[in-house]
Short mmCIF file of C-alpha atoms in Angstrom, two decimals:
data_model
loop_
_atom_site.label_atom_id
_atom_site.label_comp_id
_atom_site.label_asym_id
_atom_site.label_seq_id
_atom_site.Cartn_x
_atom_site.Cartn_y
_atom_site.Cartn_z
CA UNK A 1 78.92 83.21 105.94
CA UNK A 2 80.60 86.43 107.01
CA UNK A 3 79.34 89.55 105.31
CA UNK A 4 82.38 91.40 104.05
CA UNK A 5 82.19 94.69 102.26
CA UNK A 6 83.33 94.83 98.66
CA UNK A 7 86.12 97.23 99.52
CA UNK A 8 87.37 94.87 102.23
CA UNK A 9 87.36 91.93 99.82
CA UNK A 10 89.32 93.73 97.13
CA UNK A 11 91.49 95.87 99.42
CA UNK A 12 94.87 94.33 98.63
CA UNK A 13 94.53 94.00 94.84
CA UNK A 14 93.33 97.60 94.66
CA UNK A 15 96.15 98.75 96.93
CA UNK A 16 98.73 96.97 94.76
CA UNK A 17 97.33 98.46 91.54
CA UNK A 18 97.10 101.98 93.00
CA UNK A 19 100.61 101.81 94.47
CA UNK A 20 102.12 100.30 91.33
CA UNK A 21 100.46 102.82 89.03
CA UNK A 22 101.68 105.67 91.21
CA UNK A 23 105.20 104.27 91.15
CA UNK A 24 105.06 103.82 87.39
CA UNK A 25 103.77 107.36 86.82
CA UNK A 26 106.35 108.91 89.13
CA UNK A 27 109.31 106.98 87.78
CA UNK A 28 108.31 107.57 84.16
CA UNK A 29 107.88 111.28 84.84
CA UNK A 30 111.34 111.47 86.40
CA UNK A 31 112.83 109.85 83.31
CA UNK A 32 110.92 112.26 81.01
CA UNK A 33 108.69 109.56 79.50
CA UNK A 34 105.42 111.50 79.49
CA UNK A 35 103.48 108.86 77.55
CA UNK A 36 104.15 106.13 80.10
CA UNK A 37 103.59 108.61 82.96
CA UNK A 38 100.18 109.43 81.51
CA UNK A 39 99.29 105.74 81.29
CA UNK A 40 100.33 105.22 84.91
CA UNK A 41 98.35 108.25 86.04
CA UNK A 42 95.21 107.09 84.21
CA UNK A 43 95.51 103.59 85.70
CA UNK A 44 95.93 105.21 89.13
CA UNK A 45 92.77 107.30 88.64
CA UNK A 46 90.73 104.34 87.39
CA UNK A 47 91.77 102.11 90.30
CA UNK A 48 91.10 104.90 92.79
CA UNK A 49 87.67 105.47 91.22
CA UNK A 50 86.89 101.74 91.52
CA UNK A 51 87.84 101.86 95.21
CA UNK A 52 85.56 104.85 95.79
CA UNK A 53 82.73 103.16 93.89
CA UNK A 54 83.07 99.97 95.95
CA UNK A 55 83.02 102.00 99.15
CA UNK A 56 79.95 103.93 97.98
CA UNK A 57 78.12 100.71 97.10
CA UNK A 58 78.82 99.35 100.57
CA UNK A 59 77.61 102.53 102.28
CA UNK A 60 74.37 102.79 100.31
CA UNK A 61 73.63 99.10 100.91
CA UNK A 62 73.86 99.62 104.67
CA UNK A 63 71.58 102.66 104.54
CA UNK A 64 68.88 100.78 102.60
CA UNK A 65 68.71 97.99 105.16
#
């Protein structure tokens, strides 16, 4: 079985969530809907944090071996 990193496995779903949340936040901000823009921004930050965490897990795993 191929060893794939976690970030590689979940690359496209994370990309879609990050892109969509950014689009939502930007569009809502342009239309002066600050509540929805805040929700989009928070979703963007959470998804970006998950991507960084997955990348960090993969890097530390390689260093331990």
